[in-house]
Structure formats: C-alpha cells, structure tokens
mmCIF file of C-alpha atoms in Angstrom:
data_model
loop_
_atom_site.group_PDB
_atom_site.id
_atom_site.type_symbol
_atom_site.label_atom_id
_atom_site.label_comp_id
_atom_site.label_asym_id
_atom_site.label_seq_id
_atom_site.Cartn_x
_atom_site.Cartn_y
_atom_site.Cartn_z
ATOM 1 C CA MET A 1 -22.353 -19.751 6.236
ATOM 2 C CA THR A 2 -21.458 -16.746 5.168
ATOM 3 C CA PRO A 3 -23.626 -14.219 3.886
ATOM 4 C CA PRO A 4 -23.981 -13.688 -0.613
ATOM 5 C CA ILE A 5 -21.209 -10.672 -0.466
ATOM 6 C CA LEU A 6 -18.841 -12.066 0.770
ATOM 7 C CA ASP A 7 -19.203 -15.622 -0.887
ATOM 8 C CA ARG A 8 -16.360 -14.123 -3.392
ATOM 9 C CA PRO A 9 -13.126 -12.990 -1.683
ATOM 10 C CA THR A 10 -14.106 -16.308 1.251
ATOM 11 C CA HIS A 11 -13.208 -18.270 -2.091
ATOM 12 C CA ALA A 12 -10.338 -16.235 -3.375
ATOM 13 C CA TRP A 13 -8.364 -15.869 0.143
ATOM 14 C CA ARG A 14 -8.697 -20.118 0.652
ATOM 15 C CA ALA A 15 -7.554 -20.555 -3.335
ATOM 16 C CA LEU A 16 -4.444 -18.534 -2.569
ATOM 17 C CA GLU A 17 -1.773 -20.082 -1.518
ATOM 18 C CA ARG A 18 0.304 -18.510 1.390
ATOM 19 C CA GLU A 19 3.070 -16.316 -0.062
ATOM 20 C CA GLN A 20 0.017 -14.807 -1.687
ATOM 21 C CA ARG A 21 -1.991 -14.525 1.640
ATOM 22 C CA LEU A 22 0.987 -13.006 2.688
ATOM 23 C CA ALA A 23 0.977 -10.422 0.095
ATOM 24 C CA ALA A 24 -2.847 -9.973 0.457
ATOM 25 C CA LEU A 25 -2.106 -9.347 4.481
ATOM 26 C CA ALA A 26 0.531 -6.702 3.860
ATOM 27 C CA SER A 27 -1.472 -4.751 1.008
ATOM 28 C CA CYS A 28 -4.302 -4.236 2.832
ATOM 29 C CA GLY A 29 -2.618 -3.746 6.195
ATOM 30 C CA LEU A 30 -0.916 -0.579 4.448
ATOM 31 C CA PHE A 31 -3.887 0.698 2.926
ATOM 32 C CA VAL A 32 -5.506 0.376 6.184
ATOM 33 C CA SER A 33 -2.421 1.976 7.672
ATOM 34 C CA MET A 34 -3.112 5.050 5.442
ATOM 35 C CA PHE A 35 -5.530 5.950 8.241
ATOM 36 C CA LEU A 36 -3.402 6.021 11.260
ATOM 37 C CA PRO A 37 -1.800 9.484 12.368
ATOM 38 C CA TRP A 38 0.876 10.002 9.451
ATOM 39 C CA TYR A 39 2.163 13.411 10.676
ATOM 40 C CA SER A 40 1.580 16.072 13.640
ATOM 41 C CA LYS A 41 0.480 19.217 12.845
ATOM 42 C CA THR A 42 1.602 22.471 15.186
ATOM 43 C CA ASP A 43 0.309 25.416 14.876
ATOM 44 C CA THR A 44 1.523 28.820 16.551
ATOM 45 C CA VAL A 45 -0.655 31.371 16.987
ATOM 46 C CA VAL A 46 0.405 35.345 18.558
ATOM 47 C CA VAL A 47 -2.821 36.309 20.406
ATOM 48 C CA ARG A 48 -2.076 39.621 22.323
ATOM 49 C CA GLU A 49 1.706 38.836 22.864
ATOM 50 C CA ALA A 50 0.987 35.267 23.566
ATOM 51 C CA ALA A 51 1.520 32.440 22.047
ATOM 52 C CA LYS A 52 -0.298 29.416 21.845
ATOM 53 C CA ALA A 53 0.562 25.887 20.134
ATOM 54 C CA THR A 54 -2.099 23.836 19.405
ATOM 55 C CA GLN A 55 -1.633 20.315 18.033
ATOM 56 C CA ARG A 56 -3.554 17.406 15.504
ATOM 57 C CA SER A 57 -2.703 14.132 14.367
ATOM 58 C CA LEU A 58 -3.220 13.779 10.854
ATOM 59 C CA SER A 59 -3.820 10.571 8.663
ATOM 60 C CA ALA A 60 -2.159 9.695 5.278
ATOM 61 C CA PHE A 61 -5.311 10.961 4.092
ATOM 62 C CA GLU A 62 -5.334 14.556 5.601
ATOM 63 C CA ALA A 63 -2.486 15.284 3.867
ATOM 64 C CA PHE A 64 -3.262 13.861 0.216
ATOM 65 C CA SER A 65 -0.280 14.189 -2.673
ATOM 66 C CA PHE A 66 1.508 12.169 -4.698
ATOM 67 C CA VAL A 67 3.278 9.887 -2.441
ATOM 68 C CA GLU A 68 0.394 8.523 -0.419
ATOM 69 C CA ALA A 69 -1.944 7.846 -3.457
ATOM 70 C CA ALA A 70 0.606 6.242 -5.220
ATOM 71 C CA VAL A 71 0.773 4.285 -1.805
ATOM 72 C CA LEU A 72 -2.655 3.886 -2.047
ATOM 73 C CA LEU A 73 -2.454 2.723 -5.341
ATOM 74 C CA VAL A 74 -0.237 0.083 -4.741
ATOM 75 C CA SER A 75 -2.699 -1.098 -2.160
ATOM 76 C CA ALA A 76 -5.394 -1.807 -4.979
ATOM 77 C CA GLY A 77 -3.583 -3.092 -6.927
ATOM 78 C CA VAL A 78 -1.641 -5.667 -5.491
ATOM 79 C CA LEU A 79 -4.774 -6.796 -3.902
ATOM 80 C CA THR A 80 -6.855 -6.360 -7.151
ATOM 81 C CA MET A 81 -3.864 -8.975 -9.402
ATOM 82 C CA LEU A 82 -4.016 -10.972 -5.842
ATOM 83 C CA PHE A 83 -7.798 -11.655 -5.991
ATOM 84 C CA ALA A 84 -7.948 -12.066 -9.863
ATOM 85 C CA ARG A 85 -5.390 -14.846 -9.447
ATOM 86 C CA ALA A 86 -7.279 -16.766 -6.966
ATOM 87 C CA GLU A 87 -10.272 -16.463 -9.518
ATOM 88 C CA GLY A 88 -8.389 -17.956 -11.757
ATOM 89 C CA ARG A 89 -8.138 -15.238 -14.759
ATOM 90 C CA GLU A 90 -4.720 -15.836 -16.677
ATOM 91 C CA PHE A 91 -2.269 -13.563 -17.636
ATOM 92 C CA GLN A 92 0.945 -12.485 -17.795
ATOM 93 C CA LEU A 93 2.980 -10.144 -16.370
ATOM 94 C CA PRO A 94 6.656 -9.211 -16.882
ATOM 95 C CA GLY A 95 8.902 -10.953 -14.677
ATOM 96 C CA GLY A 96 5.510 -12.558 -12.286
ATOM 97 C CA ASP A 97 3.600 -12.011 -10.501
ATOM 98 C CA GLY A 98 6.054 -12.205 -7.485
ATOM 99 C CA THR A 99 8.262 -9.635 -9.066
ATOM 100 C CA VAL A 100 5.498 -7.162 -10.068
ATOM 101 C CA VAL A 101 4.873 -7.494 -5.889
ATOM 102 C CA MET A 102 7.857 -7.348 -4.983
ATOM 103 C CA LEU A 103 8.684 -3.936 -7.242
ATOM 104 C CA ALA A 104 5.533 -2.704 -5.791
ATOM 105 C CA GLY A 105 6.501 -3.211 -2.192
ATOM 106 C CA GLY A 106 9.938 -1.933 -3.167
ATOM 107 C CA TRP A 107 8.197 1.238 -4.604
ATOM 108 C CA ALA A 108 5.569 1.911 -2.128
ATOM 109 C CA ALA A 109 8.921 1.836 0.804
ATOM 110 C CA LEU A 110 10.769 3.714 -1.002
ATOM 111 C CA LEU A 111 7.780 6.853 -0.904
ATOM 112 C CA ILE A 112 7.152 6.279 2.302
ATOM 113 C CA PHE A 113 11.172 6.706 3.167
ATOM 114 C CA TYR A 114 11.036 9.598 1.208
ATOM 115 C CA ARG A 115 7.623 10.888 3.003
ATOM 116 C CA LEU A 116 10.308 11.427 6.389
ATOM 117 C CA LEU A 117 12.170 12.720 4.823
ATOM 118 C CA ASP A 118 9.995 15.550 2.643
ATOM 119 C CA LYS A 119 7.062 15.756 4.867
ATOM 120 C CA PRO A 120 3.948 17.570 3.245
ATOM 121 C CA GLY A 121 3.691 21.753 3.498
ATOM 122 C CA LEU A 122 1.277 22.864 5.159
ATOM 123 C CA GLN A 123 0.374 26.467 4.577
ATOM 124 C CA GLY A 124 -0.282 28.129 7.613
ATOM 125 C CA ASN A 125 -0.948 32.317 7.437
ATOM 126 C CA GLN A 126 0.692 34.835 8.464
ATOM 127 C CA ARG A 127 -0.897 35.055 12.117
ATOM 128 C CA ILE A 128 -0.518 31.419 12.260
ATOM 129 C CA THR A 129 2.827 29.398 11.813
ATOM 130 C CA ALA A 130 2.084 25.835 11.083
ATOM 131 C CA THR A 131 5.273 22.776 11.865
ATOM 132 C CA VAL A 132 4.729 19.121 10.443
ATOM 133 C CA GLY A 133 6.565 16.035 12.038
ATOM 134 C CA VAL A 134 6.479 12.779 11.477
ATOM 135 C CA GLU A 135 4.273 10.122 14.471
ATOM 136 C CA TRP A 136 4.122 5.966 14.665
ATOM 137 C CA GLY A 137 1.794 5.326 11.833
ATOM 138 C CA ILE A 138 4.171 6.826 9.056
ATOM 139 C CA PHE A 139 6.699 4.342 10.533
ATOM 140 C CA ILE A 140 3.283 1.033 10.985
ATOM 141 C CA ALA A 141 3.258 1.680 6.614
ATOM 142 C CA LEU A 142 6.804 1.063 6.161
ATOM 143 C CA LEU A 143 7.458 -2.121 7.391
ATOM 144 C CA LEU A 144 4.016 -3.179 5.987
ATOM 145 C CA ALA A 145 5.626 -2.118 2.471
ATOM 146 C CA LEU A 146 9.082 -3.605 3.979
ATOM 147 C CA GLY A 147 6.500 -7.031 4.229
ATOM 148 C CA LEU A 148 4.633 -6.389 0.670
ATOM 149 C CA LEU A 149 8.432 -6.854 -0.868
ATOM 150 C CA TYR A 150 9.482 -9.898 1.246
ATOM 151 C CA ALA A 151 5.695 -11.287 0.530
ATOM 152 C CA GLY A 152 6.836 -10.710 -3.168
ATOM 153 C CA ARG A 153 10.519 -12.254 -2.684
ATOM 154 C CA ARG A 154 9.079 -14.649 -1.392
ATOM 155 C CA MET A 155 6.147 -16.005 -4.318
ATOM 156 C CA ARG A 156 9.214 -15.446 -6.861
ATOM 157 C CA VAL A 157 10.887 -17.968 -5.264
ATOM 158 C CA GLU A 158 7.960 -20.107 -5.340
ATOM 159 C CA GLU A 159 7.378 -19.259 -8.819
ATOM 160 C CA GLY A 160 8.421 -21.471 -11.564
ATOM 161 C CA PRO A 161 10.361 -19.813 -14.928
ATOM 162 C CA GLN A 162 7.158 -18.552 -16.821
ATOM 163 C CA PRO A 163 5.437 -19.806 -20.145
ATOM 164 C CA PRO A 164 6.693 -18.016 -22.658
ATOM 165 C CA LEU A 165 4.362 -14.700 -23.981
ATOM 166 C CA LEU A 166 1.960 -16.338 -26.848
ATOM 167 C CA ARG A 167 0.706 -13.307 -28.695
ATOM 168 C CA GLY A 168 -2.069 -13.706 -31.064
ATOM 169 C CA ARG A 169 -2.281 -17.900 -30.634
ATOM 170 C CA ALA A 170 -4.062 -20.185 -28.243
ATOM 171 C CA ARG A 171 -2.735 -21.046 -25.486
ATOM 172 C CA PRO A 172 -1.122 -24.950 -26.051
ATOM 173 C CA ARG A 173 -4.022 -26.800 -23.500
ATOM 174 C CA PRO A 174 -1.794 -29.186 -20.889
ATOM 175 C CA ALA A 175 -1.839 -32.448 -21.431
#
C-alpha cells in the first residue's frame, strides 16, 4: 500500500502512456542532472611568488543564470503538463502535447549546447585568477534534453489530429 502522499503521483504515472512516461523520465532526469557537476572552477592564487591552484566542481545551481533557469522551467513545465494530462484535465496546446514537448526538449538542448561553448563567467579578484571548464554532468543534461526531444517526437507520432479549438462554446460530447 502506498502512502497517501504518493497516491496522486502513482495514479498519474499509471495513467500515462508509454511515450508520455518517457517524456516524464527525461524531464525528471533533466532536473536531477542539474545537481551533477556541470562546471569545474580552478582558482589560482599567488602566495609569496608561488602559484597554488584549487579546483572544485559546480552544479548548475551553483552557477545559476538564464540558461540554467530556462532548463529548470522546461523540466517543471513538461512535468506539470504531463501530470495535468494524467489527471484528465483537458486543455489545448498549439500543435498538441507532442509538439510542445519536442520544442521544449529542443530548446533545452540548444541552451545546454550554448552553455558548453560559453561557460559562465565566475569572477576572481586581483590576487585570484578563476578559470572555468565543463564537467560530465552537463553532457548527461544534454543527452536528457535530446531524450526529451525524442519523447516529444514519439508523442507527436502517436497523437491523432487535434480537434478544432472551440471558443466560448462548450465542447460537443462524444456519442
């Protein structure tokens, strides 16, 4: 028996189709990957004419900027949409759910790729020189964003044509 707090997510997971579950896993993985080491920061300090270097790993949250915020929002947005669909809420998205998930995954992959090329500027001071490199966690995030793109494509293939958008009128009930 599941604890009461897990009833809604458990029922929602069971209500999702295979492609939607793949999108949910990729989206959750994208969020978790933000805790992995994305960057390495090396500080070089000159003390008594001798250079000492210290290196530390930084997660996406420790070097938070627009890019990391957008990736976080993509992950949360896809999970929210899938949860609402699993609970039977009806709403129309332009192009359908698959298109939205596919675009979200593509946007996240593009942003992460941009961050691979343009690392965050972590400043040092006059006595400390800071250099930033990338670590393995950002590559995991890129793969998960591409997985989200793939899941959106699979969802789009499985979706039928969207019903017309009705404004101000009730939807006709299926017979």
